[in-house]
Structures are given as C-alpha cells and as structure tokens.
Amino acid sequence: MATPIILEVRNLSVPPRLRGEVSFTLREGQRLCVYGHSGAGKTTLLRALFGLLAHRGSVVWHIPRASAGYAAQCPRLIPRANVLQQILWCSALHGASLSVHGSRIHDLLEWWGLEAHRHRLVHRLSIGERLRLELCCAAAVASRLLVVDGLLEQLDERTRRRFWEEMDARCARRELALIYATHSAREAELADHVLMLHEGRVLAMDTPEHLRAHAELQAVYLEPVQESSRSAVQATFCADGEVRLTIHPVATMEDVLQALVRRGGLE
Amino acid sequence: MSVLLRLSGMCLRLILTSPFYWTLVVVAFWICWRHALSEWAWAGFSAMAAVLALALAMFVDSGGGLVERVLLAQAGYLVLAAGVAAVLALSLLTWAAGVMVLR
C-alpha cells in the first residue's frame, strides 16, 4: 500500500520572487529539503505553502493544517509572554490544550534546553534561545508535519545532532514528515529529496545522490557539498613531524579527530 | 472550552501588560471625571482602549508575529471569540470600578 500523502503542490509560483513553477508530493515520513542560496525563493515557497502569500497554482493539504508546525526564519514570538506561555498559547492556537504541569511540556522544555528559562520573558532570552523557542513551539504543535525555515544551520552542533536523530526515528516510524529550507549543502544531504531553487527558479528535484551526479548542477549543488565535506579541517604534516591543523569555524571535535585519523596522526 | 479559556487568558495578558492600554485608560478616566460623563461612557472608552491594545499586540508587536501564527493555525474565529470574551470581561470590571469611583 502506498504511503499516505500529506501535501500536494502543483505548479506553484509566487511572482516576482518565485517565478518558476514548483510541483511536488510529500508523503508521510518523507524529508524534503528546499535548497538554494540566499534570495533563491526558499522562504517565499514555504510561506506560500501555508497561504501566507498570494500565489498561483494549487496547494492541497491532506492533513489538517493545525497538525503542521512552522518555525520561521525570524522568530515570531508572542510579545510580553514568558517561555512557558509561548508554548501553551501556540499549542492552544492549534487546538491543543497542554497542561502546565504535564509531562509533555516538561519534555519539550527539557529537550530544547529551555527548562531553566521557563518563566523568563522572551525579550530577556538570547538570540540562540529565541531560535530554540521558535523551534520548540513548532515542534509542540507539529503532529504530522514540521516545516523549518533556515533555522537548523543556526543551531549549536549538539542540538542539531539530537534534532536529526529525533527526526530519523520519527520519520522512519512515519509519524512525522519534514520540510526544511537551507542554504547549507551539508544539511541538504540529510533529506530524502532536495528541491533546488536558484534565483526564483526550480533547478531540479531529486535525491541528494542523483543531484550530485548531475554535471549541470555542480556549480550550485556539488561544489558546496564538496566544499563542506572537503572538510572543515585540513591536516598537513610538517617536516619536523608536527601536524598542522587548519580549522574552519564550523569544525566540530569529530571533524578534527577524523582529519587526524585520515592523515595517520591518530590511532 | 479549555482552549478558548487559555486564549482568552492570552488576550487578557496582552491587554493588561500593554503600556498603550494603561495610557488610554488614564486619559479616558480623566476625560470622564473632568466632564462628569456617565459610567457607560467610561465603560465604552475602556473597551475601545482594550480593543486597540489587543490589535496593536497582534498586528504590530513582534512584526505582526501573533497574527501570522493565527493565520498559520487557521484559528481566526477562535482568537476572535477569545478576544471578544477578554474585552467584555475587562470592560465589565472597569465599568464596576468606574461606578464606584465616578459616582
């Protein structure tokens, strides 16, 4: 039996930002990445899916819209409310009444590292905490579909890894589908399908493996992928037996250790 | 019902924590006291202040983030009902307070 469809998009365009026509079908448990450089039309596409922008073409939701959570690039938090109220009110808007002392709210705050700030007002949170709160609000209401607009590459490495582990598990169980927009090729590699946008036009839509094989897409996709996998760390052996490491800002300890292992500097 | 109550609580908090609302209420109270207007005029002014403060919180604060959330969740009627309930409750309270003070 075919996996149930969540969202069908046919010939969607939002002139003048998104001039090309976008068509795709999203099924339960699928992960779709909207990939492109800044100004490619990623946010425009996501906002049009939710009807926040006037568009041409059709968007058919096969699930209730209230079961989809949307984390926007610029957090749209409720003014003059604390962290706990943000989550409770967001879920109330989606028709769910979470208990203030329930395990669900506790789990969410714990998972997103916001438990210590539960009574803190939004304007007293750091930018990173606001991003996490925006994602937490979206995750609280996303029972069938989670849409994340460009926030993942701004998360710290630990939270991002945990996020992808959680998504792997939930998508494998077909509990949740994911649409995320990114300009990070490394992030795009984690999707089942990548919709590639470039200056408001659709370049391709395929699996990451097939996109890497397309010669004409190399300038937009393959080079950044190679760049990001070429590594954030380069290890070179000096004449005096020293190992010199060039570490790019995105490097993690894992990258450093892998670079050393590759060059035989570590066993 | 619990969702409606929670959203009414949200609207009440947005109104009561708004400096704009309190400014309007103080001005309205002064006008009513100075010109010896009835408590109904006072209740009307305070209801108007509450509606304006709520609209400001939804459409202007946080770049209109709240109204976008409402549109995303397709919860327009729910929030409208919750907002009306909050404004009515607040107007009743201010009317009662006005009756005691202005008479």
CSV table of C-alpha atoms in Angstrom, one decimal:
chain,number,residue,atom,x,y,z
A,1,MET,CA,0.0,0.0,0.0
A,2,ALA,CA,1.3,3.4,-0.9
A,3,THR,CA,2.3,5.8,1.9
A,4,PRO,CA,-0.4,8.4,2.5
A,5,ILE,CA,0.1,11.8,1.0
A,6,ILE,CA,0.4,14.8,3.3
A,7,LEU,CA,0.8,17.7,0.9
A,8,GLU,CA,0.4,18.1,-2.9
A,9,VAL,CA,1.8,21.1,-4.6
A,10,ARG,CA,1.0,21.7,-8.3
A,11,ASN,CA,2.6,24.5,-10.5
A,12,LEU,CA,3.1,26.8,-7.5
A,13,SER,CA,4.6,30.2,-8.3
A,14,VAL,CA,4.8,33.4,-6.4
A,15,PRO,CA,5.8,36.2,-8.8
A,16,PRO,CA,8.1,38.0,-8.7
A,17,ARG,CA,10.1,36.2,-6.0
A,18,LEU,CA,9.4,32.7,-7.2
A,19,ARG,CA,9.0,32.7,-10.9
A,20,GLY,CA,9.4,29.0,-11.7
A,21,GLU,CA,6.6,26.6,-11.1
A,22,VAL,CA,7.1,24.2,-8.2
A,23,SER,CA,5.4,20.8,-8.1
A,24,PHE,CA,5.9,18.0,-5.5
A,25,THR,CA,4.1,15.5,-3.4
A,26,LEU,CA,5.1,14.9,0.2
A,27,ARG,CA,4.2,11.6,1.8
A,28,GLU,CA,4.3,10.6,5.5
A,29,GLY,CA,7.7,10.2,6.9
A,30,GLN,CA,9.4,12.0,4.0
A,31,ARG,CA,12.1,14.6,4.4
A,32,LEU,CA,12.1,17.3,1.8
A,33,CYS,CA,14.9,19.9,1.7
A,34,VAL,CA,14.4,23.2,-0.1
A,35,TYR,CA,17.9,24.1,-1.0
A,36,GLY,CA,19.3,27.3,-2.6
A,37,HIS,CA,21.4,30.3,-2.0
A,38,SER,CA,20.1,33.4,-0.3
A,39,GLY,CA,17.4,35.0,-2.3
A,40,ALA,CA,16.6,31.8,-4.2
A,41,GLY,CA,12.9,31.8,-3.0
A,42,LYS,CA,13.0,29.3,-0.2
A,43,THR,CA,11.1,31.3,2.4
A,44,THR,CA,8.7,32.5,-0.3
A,45,LEU,CA,7.9,28.9,-1.2
A,46,LEU,CA,7.3,27.9,2.4
A,47,ARG,CA,5.2,30.9,3.2
A,48,ALA,CA,3.1,30.2,0.1
A,49,LEU,CA,2.5,26.6,1.2
A,50,PHE,CA,0.8,28.0,4.3
A,51,GLY,CA,-1.2,30.6,2.4
A,52,LEU,CA,0.7,33.5,3.9
A,53,LEU,CA,1.5,34.8,0.4
A,54,ALA,CA,-0.8,35.1,-2.6
A,55,HIS,CA,0.3,32.5,-5.2
A,56,ARG,CA,-0.6,30.8,-8.4
A,57,GLY,CA,-1.1,27.0,-8.7
A,58,SER,CA,-2.5,24.7,-6.1
A,59,VAL,CA,-1.5,23.6,-2.7
A,60,VAL,CA,-3.6,20.7,-1.4
A,61,TRP,CA,-3.3,19.7,2.3
A,62,HIS,CA,-4.3,16.1,3.0
A,63,ILE,CA,-3.9,16.7,6.7
A,64,PRO,CA,-5.5,19.3,9.0
A,65,ARG,CA,-3.4,22.5,8.8
A,66,ALA,CA,-3.4,22.7,12.6
A,67,SER,CA,-1.3,19.5,12.7
A,68,ALA,CA,1.6,21.3,10.9
A,69,GLY,CA,4.2,23.3,12.8
A,70,TYR,CA,6.1,26.1,11.1
A,71,ALA,CA,9.3,27.5,12.5
A,72,ALA,CA,10.1,30.8,10.8
A,73,GLN,CA,13.5,32.2,9.9
A,74,CYS,CA,12.8,35.2,12.1
A,75,PRO,CA,11.2,34.0,15.3
A,76,ARG,CA,7.6,35.2,15.6
A,77,LEU,CA,7.2,35.0,19.3
A,78,ILE,CA,4.2,36.4,21.2
A,79,PRO,CA,5.1,39.7,22.8
A,80,ARG,CA,5.3,40.1,26.6
A,81,ALA,CA,4.9,36.4,27.3
A,82,ASN,CA,7.3,34.0,29.0
A,83,VAL,CA,8.7,30.8,27.6
A,84,LEU,CA,6.0,28.6,29.1
A,85,GLN,CA,3.2,30.8,27.9
A,86,GLN,CA,4.6,30.9,24.4
A,87,ILE,CA,4.4,27.1,24.1
A,88,LEU,CA,1.0,26.8,25.8
A,89,TRP,CA,-0.6,29.6,23.7
A,90,CYS,CA,0.9,28.3,20.4
A,91,SER,CA,-0.5,24.9,21.1
A,92,ALA,CA,-3.8,26.4,22.1
A,93,LEU,CA,-3.9,28.2,18.7
A,94,HIS,CA,-3.5,24.8,17.1
A,95,GLY,CA,-6.4,23.4,19.2
A,96,ALA,CA,-4.3,21.6,21.8
A,97,SER,CA,-4.6,22.4,25.5
A,98,LEU,CA,-1.3,21.3,27.1
A,99,SER,CA,-1.2,21.0,30.8
A,100,VAL,CA,1.1,23.5,32.6
A,101,HIS,CA,2.4,20.7,34.8
A,102,GLY,CA,2.1,17.9,32.3
A,103,SER,CA,5.0,15.7,31.2
A,104,ARG,CA,4.7,16.8,27.5
A,105,ILE,CA,5.5,20.4,28.3
A,106,HIS,CA,8.3,19.3,30.7
A,107,ASP,CA,9.8,17.0,28.0
A,108,LEU,CA,9.6,19.8,25.4
A,109,LEU,CA,11.4,22.4,27.6
A,110,GLU,CA,13.9,19.8,28.7
A,111,TRP,CA,14.6,18.7,25.1
A,112,TRP,CA,15.2,22.2,23.8
A,113,GLY,CA,17.2,23.2,26.8
A,114,LEU,CA,14.7,25.8,28.0
A,115,GLU,CA,13.7,24.3,31.3
A,116,ALA,CA,15.8,26.8,33.3
A,117,HIS,CA,14.2,29.7,31.4
A,118,ARG,CA,10.5,28.6,31.6
A,119,HIS,CA,9.4,31.8,33.4
A,120,ARG,CA,11.7,34.1,31.6
A,121,LEU,CA,10.2,36.8,29.3
A,122,VAL,CA,11.0,36.5,25.6
A,123,HIS,CA,12.9,39.8,25.4
A,124,ARG,CA,15.3,38.5,28.1
A,125,LEU,CA,16.3,35.5,26.1
A,126,SER,CA,19.5,35.4,23.9
A,127,ILE,CA,19.1,35.1,20.2
A,128,GLY,CA,20.0,31.4,20.3
A,129,GLU,CA,17.5,30.7,22.9
A,130,ARG,CA,14.8,32.5,20.9
A,131,LEU,CA,15.6,30.3,17.9
A,132,ARG,CA,15.3,27.2,20.1
A,133,LEU,CA,12.0,28.5,21.5
A,134,GLU,CA,10.6,29.1,17.9
A,135,LEU,CA,11.6,25.5,17.0
A,136,CYS,CA,10.1,24.3,20.3
A,137,CYS,CA,6.8,26.0,19.6
A,138,ALA,CA,6.7,24.5,16.1
A,139,ALA,CA,7.6,21.0,17.4
A,140,ALA,CA,4.9,21.3,20.1
A,141,VAL,CA,2.2,21.6,17.5
A,142,ALA,CA,3.7,19.5,14.7
A,143,SER,CA,1.9,16.2,15.0
A,144,ARG,CA,2.1,15.3,11.3
A,145,LEU,CA,4.3,17.8,9.5
A,146,LEU,CA,7.2,20.1,10.7
A,147,VAL,CA,8.3,22.9,8.4
A,148,VAL,CA,11.6,24.6,9.4
A,149,ASP,CA,12.8,27.7,7.5
A,150,GLY,CA,16.5,28.1,7.7
A,151,LEU,CA,16.9,27.7,11.4
A,152,LEU,CA,18.8,24.4,11.5
A,153,GLU,CA,22.2,25.7,10.5
A,154,GLN,CA,22.0,28.3,13.3
A,155,LEU,CA,21.5,25.7,16.0
A,156,ASP,CA,24.5,24.6,18.0
A,157,GLU,CA,26.1,21.3,17.0
A,158,ARG,CA,24.8,19.2,19.9
A,159,THR,CA,21.2,20.4,19.5
A,160,ARG,CA,21.3,19.9,15.7
A,161,ARG,CA,22.7,16.3,16.0
A,162,ARG,CA,19.9,15.5,18.5
A,163,PHE,CA,17.3,17.1,16.2
A,164,TRP,CA,18.4,14.9,13.3
A,165,GLU,CA,18.5,11.8,15.5
A,166,GLU,CA,14.9,12.5,16.6
A,167,MET,CA,13.8,13.2,13.0
A,168,ASP,CA,15.5,10.0,11.8
A,169,ALA,CA,13.5,8.0,14.3
A,170,ARG,CA,10.2,9.8,13.8
A,171,CYS,CA,10.4,9.8,10.0
A,172,ALA,CA,11.3,6.1,10.0
A,173,ARG,CA,8.1,5.4,12.0
A,174,ARG,CA,6.2,7.7,9.6
A,175,GLU,CA,4.9,9.7,12.5
A,176,LEU,CA,6.2,13.0,11.0
A,177,ALA,CA,7.2,14.5,7.7
A,178,LEU,CA,9.7,17.3,7.5
A,179,ILE,CA,10.2,20.2,5.0
A,180,TYR,CA,13.2,22.4,5.7
A,181,ALA,CA,14.8,25.2,3.9
A,182,THR,CA,18.6,25.6,4.0
A,183,HIS,CA,21.5,27.1,2.1
A,184,SER,CA,23.8,24.5,3.7
A,185,ALA,CA,24.7,21.7,1.3
A,186,ARG,CA,25.7,19.6,4.3
A,187,GLU,CA,22.2,19.9,5.7
A,188,ALA,CA,20.6,19.2,2.3
A,189,GLU,CA,22.4,15.8,2.2
A,190,LEU,CA,20.2,14.6,5.1
A,191,ALA,CA,17.0,14.8,3.1
A,192,ASP,CA,15.2,12.1,1.1
A,193,HIS,CA,14.6,14.6,-1.7
A,194,VAL,CA,16.1,18.0,-2.4
A,195,LEU,CA,14.2,20.7,-4.3
A,196,MET,CA,16.8,23.0,-5.7
A,197,LEU,CA,16.0,26.7,-6.2
A,198,HIS,CA,18.2,29.3,-7.9
A,199,GLU,CA,17.2,32.9,-8.3
A,200,GLY,CA,13.5,32.1,-8.1
A,201,ARG,CA,13.6,29.2,-10.5
A,202,VAL,CA,13.5,25.4,-9.9
A,203,LEU,CA,16.7,23.8,-11.0
A,204,ALA,CA,15.9,20.3,-10.0
A,205,MET,CA,14.2,18.0,-7.6
A,206,ASP,CA,15.8,14.7,-6.9
A,207,THR,CA,17.6,12.6,-4.2
A,208,PRO,CA,20.9,14.0,-3.0
A,209,GLU,CA,22.7,11.1,-4.7
A,210,HIS,CA,21.2,11.9,-8.1
A,211,LEU,CA,21.8,15.6,-7.7
A,212,ARG,CA,25.5,15.0,-7.2
A,213,ALA,CA,25.6,13.1,-10.4
A,214,HIS,CA,24.1,16.0,-12.5
A,215,ALA,CA,27.0,17.8,-14.2
A,216,GLU,CA,25.0,20.9,-14.9
A,217,LEU,CA,24.1,21.4,-11.3
A,218,GLN,CA,27.6,21.2,-10.0
A,219,ALA,CA,28.0,25.0,-9.7
A,220,VAL,CA,25.0,25.3,-7.4
A,221,TYR,CA,25.0,22.0,-5.5
A,222,LEU,CA,28.0,19.8,-5.9
A,223,GLU,CA,30.7,22.4,-5.2
A,224,PRO,CA,29.2,23.5,-1.9
A,225,VAL,CA,28.7,19.8,-1.0
A,226,GLN,CA,32.4,19.1,-1.8
A,227,GLU,CA,33.3,22.3,0.0
A,228,SER,CA,31.5,21.3,3.1
A,229,SER,CA,32.7,17.7,3.0
A,230,ARG,CA,36.2,18.6,1.9
A,231,SER,CA,36.2,19.3,5.4
A,232,ALA,CA,36.1,21.9,7.9
A,233,VAL,CA,39.5,20.6,8.9
A,234,GLN,CA,42.7,20.2,6.9
A,235,ALA,CA,45.6,18.4,8.4
A,236,THR,CA,49.1,18.7,7.0
A,237,PHE,CA,52.4,17.1,8.1
A,238,CYS,CA,55.3,19.4,8.6
A,239,ALA,CA,58.9,18.5,8.0
A,240,ASP,CA,59.7,18.5,11.7
A,241,GLY,CA,57.0,15.8,12.4
A,242,GLU,CA,54.4,18.3,13.5
A,243,VAL,CA,50.8,18.0,12.4
A,244,ARG,CA,49.4,21.4,11.4
A,245,LEU,CA,45.6,21.7,11.5
A,246,THR,CA,43.6,24.4,9.6
A,247,ILE,CA,40.3,24.5,11.4
A,248,HIS,CA,37.3,26.4,9.7
A,249,PRO,CA,34.8,28.0,12.0
A,250,VAL,CA,32.2,25.2,11.5
A,251,ALA,CA,34.5,22.4,12.6
A,252,THR,CA,33.4,20.1,15.4
A,253,MET,CA,35.7,17.9,17.5
A,254,GLU,CA,34.6,14.9,15.4
A,255,ASP,CA,35.8,16.7,12.3
A,256,VAL,CA,39.2,17.3,13.9
A,257,LEU,CA,39.6,13.7,15.0
A,258,GLN,CA,38.6,12.4,11.6
A,259,ALA,CA,41.1,14.6,9.9
A,260,LEU,CA,43.8,13.4,12.2
A,261,VAL,CA,42.8,9.8,11.6
A,262,ARG,CA,42.8,10.2,7.8
A,263,ARG,CA,46.3,11.6,7.9
A,264,GLY,CA,47.6,8.9,10.3
A,265,GLY,CA,48.1,11.3,13.1
A,266,LEU,CA,45.9,9.5,15.4
A,267,GLU,CA,45.1,5.8,16.0
B,1,MET,CA,-13.6,25.1,26.0
B,2,SER,CA,-10.2,24.9,27.8
B,3,VAL,CA,-8.5,26.2,24.6
B,4,LEU,CA,-10.9,29.2,24.4
B,5,LEU,CA,-10.2,29.9,28.1
B,6,ARG,CA,-6.5,29.7,27.5
B,7,LEU,CA,-6.7,32.0,24.5
B,8,SER,CA,-8.8,34.5,26.5
B,9,GLY,CA,-6.1,34.5,29.1
B,10,MET,CA,-3.6,35.2,26.4
B,11,CYS,CA,-5.7,38.2,25.2
B,12,LEU,CA,-6.2,39.5,28.7
B,13,ARG,CA,-2.5,39.3,29.4
B,14,LEU,CA,-1.6,41.1,26.1
B,15,ILE,CA,-4.0,43.9,27.0
B,16,LEU,CA,-3.1,44.2,30.7
B,17,THR,CA,0.7,44.3,30.0
B,18,SER,CA,0.3,46.9,27.3
B,19,PRO,CA,1.6,50.4,28.3
B,20,PHE,CA,-0.6,51.7,25.5
B,21,TYR,CA,-3.7,50.3,27.1
B,22,TRP,CA,-3.0,51.9,30.5
B,23,THR,CA,-2.2,55.3,28.9
B,24,LEU,CA,-5.5,55.2,27.1
B,25,VAL,CA,-7.4,54.2,30.3
B,26,VAL,CA,-5.8,57.0,32.3
B,27,VAL,CA,-6.7,59.6,29.6
B,28,ALA,CA,-10.3,58.2,29.3
B,29,PHE,CA,-10.7,58.2,33.1
B,30,TRP,CA,-9.6,61.8,33.2
B,31,ILE,CA,-12.0,62.9,30.4
B,32,CYS,CA,-14.9,61.1,32.2
B,33,TRP,CA,-14.1,62.6,35.5
B,34,ARG,CA,-13.4,66.1,34.2
B,35,HIS,CA,-16.7,66.3,32.1
B,36,ALA,CA,-18.7,64.2,34.5
B,37,LEU,CA,-19.6,61.6,31.9
B,38,SER,CA,-21.7,58.6,32.8
B,39,GLU,CA,-20.1,55.2,33.7
B,40,TRP,CA,-21.3,53.9,30.4
B,41,ALA,CA,-19.1,56.3,28.5
B,42,TRP,CA,-16.3,55.2,30.7
B,43,ALA,CA,-17.0,51.5,30.0
B,44,GLY,CA,-17.1,52.3,26.3
B,45,PHE,CA,-13.8,54.2,26.4
B,46,SER,CA,-12.1,51.3,28.3
B,47,ALA,CA,-13.5,48.7,25.9
B,48,MET,CA,-12.1,50.7,23.0
B,49,ALA,CA,-8.8,51.0,24.7
B,50,ALA,CA,-8.7,47.2,25.2
B,51,VAL,CA,-9.6,46.6,21.6
B,52,LEU,CA,-6.9,49.0,20.4
B,53,ALA,CA,-4.2,47.5,22.7
B,54,LEU,CA,-5.1,43.9,21.6
B,55,ALA,CA,-5.0,44.9,17.9
B,56,LEU,CA,-1.6,46.6,18.5
B,57,ALA,CA,-0.2,43.5,20.2
B,58,MET,CA,-1.4,41.2,17.3
B,59,PHE,CA,-0.6,43.3,14.3
B,60,VAL,CA,2.3,45.5,15.3
B,61,ASP,CA,4.3,43.9,18.2
B,62,SER,CA,6.9,41.4,17.1
B,63,GLY,CA,6.4,42.4,13.5
B,64,GLY,CA,2.9,41.0,13.4
B,65,GLY,CA,4.1,37.7,14.6
B,66,LEU,CA,1.0,36.8,16.5
B,67,VAL,CA,-1.4,37.4,13.6
B,68,GLU,CA,0.8,35.3,11.4
B,69,ARG,CA,0.6,32.4,14.0
B,70,VAL,CA,-3.1,32.8,14.0
B,71,LEU,CA,-3.2,32.6,10.2
B,72,LEU,CA,-0.9,29.5,10.2
B,73,ALA,CA,-3.1,27.7,12.6
B,74,GLN,CA,-6.3,28.9,10.8
B,75,ALA,CA,-7.6,29.9,14.3
B,76,GLY,CA,-9.0,33.3,13.3
B,77,TYR,CA,-12.5,32.7,14.7
B,78,LEU,CA,-11.2,31.1,17.8
B,79,VAL,CA,-9.0,34.1,18.6
B,80,LEU,CA,-11.8,36.5,17.7
B,81,ALA,CA,-14.1,34.8,20.2
B,82,ALA,CA,-11.3,34.7,22.8
B,83,GLY,CA,-10.6,38.4,22.2
B,84,VAL,CA,-14.3,39.4,22.5
B,85,ALA,CA,-14.6,37.4,25.7
B,86,ALA,CA,-11.4,39.1,27.2
B,87,VAL,CA,-12.6,42.6,26.2
B,88,LEU,CA,-16.1,42.1,27.6
B,89,ALA,CA,-14.7,40.7,30.9
B,90,LEU,CA,-12.3,43.6,31.2
B,91,SER,CA,-15.0,46.2,30.3
B,92,LEU,CA,-17.3,44.8,32.9
B,93,LEU,CA,-14.6,45.1,35.5
B,94,THR,CA,-13.6,48.6,34.6
B,95,TRP,CA,-17.3,49.6,34.5
B,96,ALA,CA,-17.8,48.2,38.0
B,97,ALA,CA,-14.7,50.1,39.1
B,98,GLY,CA,-15.9,53.2,37.3
B,99,VAL,CA,-19.4,53.0,39.0
B,100,MET,CA,-17.6,53.0,42.4
B,101,VAL,CA,-15.2,55.8,41.7
B,102,LEU,CA,-17.1,58.2,39.3
B,103,ARG,CA,-20.4,58.3,41.2
